[in-house]
Short mmCIF file of C-alpha atoms in Angstrom, two decimals:
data_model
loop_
_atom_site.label_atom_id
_atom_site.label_comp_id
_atom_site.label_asym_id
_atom_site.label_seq_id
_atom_site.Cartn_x
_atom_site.Cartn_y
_atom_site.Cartn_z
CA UNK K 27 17.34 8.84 12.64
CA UNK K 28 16.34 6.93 9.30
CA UNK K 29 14.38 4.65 11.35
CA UNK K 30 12.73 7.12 12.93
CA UNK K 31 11.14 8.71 10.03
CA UNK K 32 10.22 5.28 8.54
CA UNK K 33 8.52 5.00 11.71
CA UNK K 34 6.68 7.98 11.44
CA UNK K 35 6.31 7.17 7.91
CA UNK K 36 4.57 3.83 8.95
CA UNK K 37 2.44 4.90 11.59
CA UNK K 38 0.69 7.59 9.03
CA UNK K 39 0.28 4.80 5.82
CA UNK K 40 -1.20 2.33 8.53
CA UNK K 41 -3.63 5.08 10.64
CA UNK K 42 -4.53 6.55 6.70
CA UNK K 43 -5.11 2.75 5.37
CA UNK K 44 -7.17 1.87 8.53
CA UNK K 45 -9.54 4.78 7.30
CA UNK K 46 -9.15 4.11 3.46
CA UNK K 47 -10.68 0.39 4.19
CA UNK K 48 -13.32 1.78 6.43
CA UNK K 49 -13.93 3.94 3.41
CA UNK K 50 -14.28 1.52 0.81
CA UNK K 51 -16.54 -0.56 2.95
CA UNK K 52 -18.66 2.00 3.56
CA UNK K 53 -18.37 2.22 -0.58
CA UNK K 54 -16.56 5.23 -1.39
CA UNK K 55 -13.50 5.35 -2.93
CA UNK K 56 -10.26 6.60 -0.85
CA UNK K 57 -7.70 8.87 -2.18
CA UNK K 58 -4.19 7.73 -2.46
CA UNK K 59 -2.64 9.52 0.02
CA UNK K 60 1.16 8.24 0.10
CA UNK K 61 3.12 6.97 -3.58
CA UNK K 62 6.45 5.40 -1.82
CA UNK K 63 7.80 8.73 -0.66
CA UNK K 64 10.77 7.43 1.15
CA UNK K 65 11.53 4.60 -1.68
CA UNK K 66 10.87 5.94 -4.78
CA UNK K 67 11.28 9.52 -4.53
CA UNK K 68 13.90 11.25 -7.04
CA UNK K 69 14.32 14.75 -5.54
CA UNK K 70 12.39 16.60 -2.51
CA UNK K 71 10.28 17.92 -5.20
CA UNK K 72 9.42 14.86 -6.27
CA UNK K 73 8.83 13.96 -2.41
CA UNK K 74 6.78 16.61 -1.33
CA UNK K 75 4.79 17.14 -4.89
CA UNK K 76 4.17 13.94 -5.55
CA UNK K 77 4.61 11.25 -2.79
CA UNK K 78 3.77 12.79 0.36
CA UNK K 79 0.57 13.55 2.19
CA UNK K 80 -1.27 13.93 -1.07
CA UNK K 81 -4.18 14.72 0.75
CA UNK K 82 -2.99 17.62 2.25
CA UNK K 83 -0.72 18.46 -0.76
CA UNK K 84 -4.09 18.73 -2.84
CA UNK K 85 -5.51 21.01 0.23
CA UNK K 86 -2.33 23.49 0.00
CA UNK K 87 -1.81 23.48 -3.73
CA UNK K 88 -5.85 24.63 -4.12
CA UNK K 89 -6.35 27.17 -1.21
CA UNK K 90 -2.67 28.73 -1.07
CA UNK K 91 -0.30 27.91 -3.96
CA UNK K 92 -2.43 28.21 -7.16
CA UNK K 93 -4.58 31.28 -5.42
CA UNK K 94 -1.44 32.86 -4.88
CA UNK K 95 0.43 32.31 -8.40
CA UNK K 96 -2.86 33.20 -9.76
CA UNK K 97 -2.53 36.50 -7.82
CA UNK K 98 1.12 36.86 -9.63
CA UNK K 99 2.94 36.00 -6.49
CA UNK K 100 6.14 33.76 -8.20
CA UNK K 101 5.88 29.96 -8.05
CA UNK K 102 9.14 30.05 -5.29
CA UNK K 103 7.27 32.69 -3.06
CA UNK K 104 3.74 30.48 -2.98
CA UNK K 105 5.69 27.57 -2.88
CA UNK K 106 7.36 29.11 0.57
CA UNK K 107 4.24 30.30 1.96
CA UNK K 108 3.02 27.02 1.63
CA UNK K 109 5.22 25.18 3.46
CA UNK K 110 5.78 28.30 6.36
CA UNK K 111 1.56 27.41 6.74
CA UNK K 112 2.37 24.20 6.69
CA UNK K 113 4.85 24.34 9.30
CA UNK K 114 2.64 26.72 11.39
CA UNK K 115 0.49 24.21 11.09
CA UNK K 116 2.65 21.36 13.09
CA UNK K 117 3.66 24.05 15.39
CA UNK K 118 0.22 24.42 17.01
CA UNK K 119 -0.81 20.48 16.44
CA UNK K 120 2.25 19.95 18.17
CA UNK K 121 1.78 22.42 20.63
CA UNK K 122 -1.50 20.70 22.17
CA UNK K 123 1.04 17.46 22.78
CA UNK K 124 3.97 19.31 24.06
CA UNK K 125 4.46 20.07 27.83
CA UNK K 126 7.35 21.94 27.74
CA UNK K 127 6.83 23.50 24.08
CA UNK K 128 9.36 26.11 24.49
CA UNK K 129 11.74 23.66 24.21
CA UNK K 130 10.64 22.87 20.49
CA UNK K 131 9.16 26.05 19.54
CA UNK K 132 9.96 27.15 16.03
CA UNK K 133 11.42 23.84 15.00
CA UNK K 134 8.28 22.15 12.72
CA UNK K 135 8.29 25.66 11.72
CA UNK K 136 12.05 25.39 10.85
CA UNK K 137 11.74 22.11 9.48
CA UNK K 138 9.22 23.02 6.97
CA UNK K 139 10.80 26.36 6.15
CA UNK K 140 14.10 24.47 5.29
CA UNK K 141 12.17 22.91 2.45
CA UNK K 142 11.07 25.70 0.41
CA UNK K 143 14.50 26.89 -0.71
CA UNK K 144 15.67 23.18 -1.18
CA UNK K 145 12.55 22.35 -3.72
CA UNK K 146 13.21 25.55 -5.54
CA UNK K 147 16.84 25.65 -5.74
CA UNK K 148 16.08 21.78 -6.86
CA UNK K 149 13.52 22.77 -9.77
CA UNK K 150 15.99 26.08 -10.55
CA UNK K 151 18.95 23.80 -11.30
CA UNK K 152 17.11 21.51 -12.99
CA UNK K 153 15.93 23.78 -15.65
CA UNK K 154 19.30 25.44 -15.63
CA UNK K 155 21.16 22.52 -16.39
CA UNK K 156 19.36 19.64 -16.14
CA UNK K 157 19.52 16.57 -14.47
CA UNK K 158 23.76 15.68 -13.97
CA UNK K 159 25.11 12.04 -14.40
CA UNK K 160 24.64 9.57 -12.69
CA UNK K 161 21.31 11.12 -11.62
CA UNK K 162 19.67 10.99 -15.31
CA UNK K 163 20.00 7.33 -15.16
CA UNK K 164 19.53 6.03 -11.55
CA UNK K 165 16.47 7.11 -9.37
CA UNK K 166 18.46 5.69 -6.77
CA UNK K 167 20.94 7.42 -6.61
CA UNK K 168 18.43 10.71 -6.67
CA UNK K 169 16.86 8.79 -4.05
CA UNK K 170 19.75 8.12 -1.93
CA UNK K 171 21.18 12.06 -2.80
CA UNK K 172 17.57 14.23 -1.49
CA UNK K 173 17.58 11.80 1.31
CA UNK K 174 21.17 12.52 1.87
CA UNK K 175 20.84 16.14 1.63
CA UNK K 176 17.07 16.73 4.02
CA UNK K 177 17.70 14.30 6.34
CA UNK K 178 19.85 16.62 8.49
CA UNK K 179 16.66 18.31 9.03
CA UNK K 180 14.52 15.89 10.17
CA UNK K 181 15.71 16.20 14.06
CA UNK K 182 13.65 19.58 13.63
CA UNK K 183 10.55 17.87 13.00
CA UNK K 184 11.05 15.02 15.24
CA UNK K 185 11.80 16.96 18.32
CA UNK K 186 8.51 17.93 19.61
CA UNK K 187 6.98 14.19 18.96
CA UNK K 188 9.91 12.82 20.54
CA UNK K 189 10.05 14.87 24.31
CA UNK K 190 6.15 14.98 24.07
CA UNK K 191 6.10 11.25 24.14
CA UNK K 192 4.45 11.22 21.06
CA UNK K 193 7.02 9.63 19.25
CA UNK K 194 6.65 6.67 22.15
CA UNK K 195 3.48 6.49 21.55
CA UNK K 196 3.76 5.59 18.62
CA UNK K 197 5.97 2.98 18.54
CA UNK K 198 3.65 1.22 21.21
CA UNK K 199 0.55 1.29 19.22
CA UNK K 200 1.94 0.45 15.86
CA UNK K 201 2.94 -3.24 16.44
CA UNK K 202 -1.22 -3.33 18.34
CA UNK K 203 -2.94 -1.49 15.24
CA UNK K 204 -0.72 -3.91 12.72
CA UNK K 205 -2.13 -6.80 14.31
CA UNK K 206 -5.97 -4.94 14.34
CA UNK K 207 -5.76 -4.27 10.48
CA UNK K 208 -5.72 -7.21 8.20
#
């Protein structure tokens, strides 16, 4: 299951970093678009704010989350929002690749709802009581705990891109666009 998401993980940095060179020879400057989610990550706030599809984490936290806040709508509920557009989001993406999509309807959707009460609970604790040994003194053990504690979850989102033959797909180009890319 790890491997899985690595390879997912892997596919994206390589497809993004094919277009970030074609970018920068074309002289423009890319965006960073992944900071080591799956390495250096301390908590799935961390992960998701900071690490992950920055691109599109820019997008949501301009058009939904600070619109929303702004609108007096608590950080939790935008935050939640968020992620249920995000995951409505994969659900019809997914959809266009899926044959037999009642077999993973709702899941992406699941998946991403499953995250909003895990980053808030995270960033409620945290101010509650703050960060607990050994976690104030080893990112990797923060890393190895969040990773511990969403990776139950990630059979949600790999479902559809697994039965669609995405997932396939996948592993069959990466090893031809890793030899394309220098």
């Amino acid at each position: 299951l790890y491997c899985e998401v690595w390879t997912i993980y892997l596919f994206l940095r390589l497809f993004t970093g094919a277009f970030g060179t074609m970018l920068a020879c074309g002289g423009f400057v890319p965006r960073t678009m992944w900071r080591a989610p799956l390495l250096a990550s301390t908590s799935a706030a961390d992960f998701w704010g900071r690490r992950w599809n920055l691109l599109i984490h820019g997008l949501f936290r301009r058009t939904v989350f600070r619109p929303l806040t702004e609108r007096g709508v608590p950080g939790w509920g935008a935050g939640a929002i968020a992620f249920a557009l995000s995951g409505a989001f994969h659900e019809y993406a997914f959809a266009l690749q899926q044959p037999a999509q009642r077999a993973s309807f709702g899941r992406c959707l699941a998946f991403f709802l499953a995250q909003a009460p895990a980053v808030s609970a995270e960033k409620r604790l945290r101010r509650l009581l703050g960060v607990p040994p050994p976690f104030d003194r080893s990112s990797a053990a923060c890393t190895l705990a969040w990773t511990l504690l969403l990776m139950p979850f990630a059979p949600l989102f790999l479902h559809p891109l697994k039965t669609s033959g995405t997932f396939a797909t996948i592993l069959e180009l990466v090893p031809r666009l890793a030899v394309a890319v220098p």
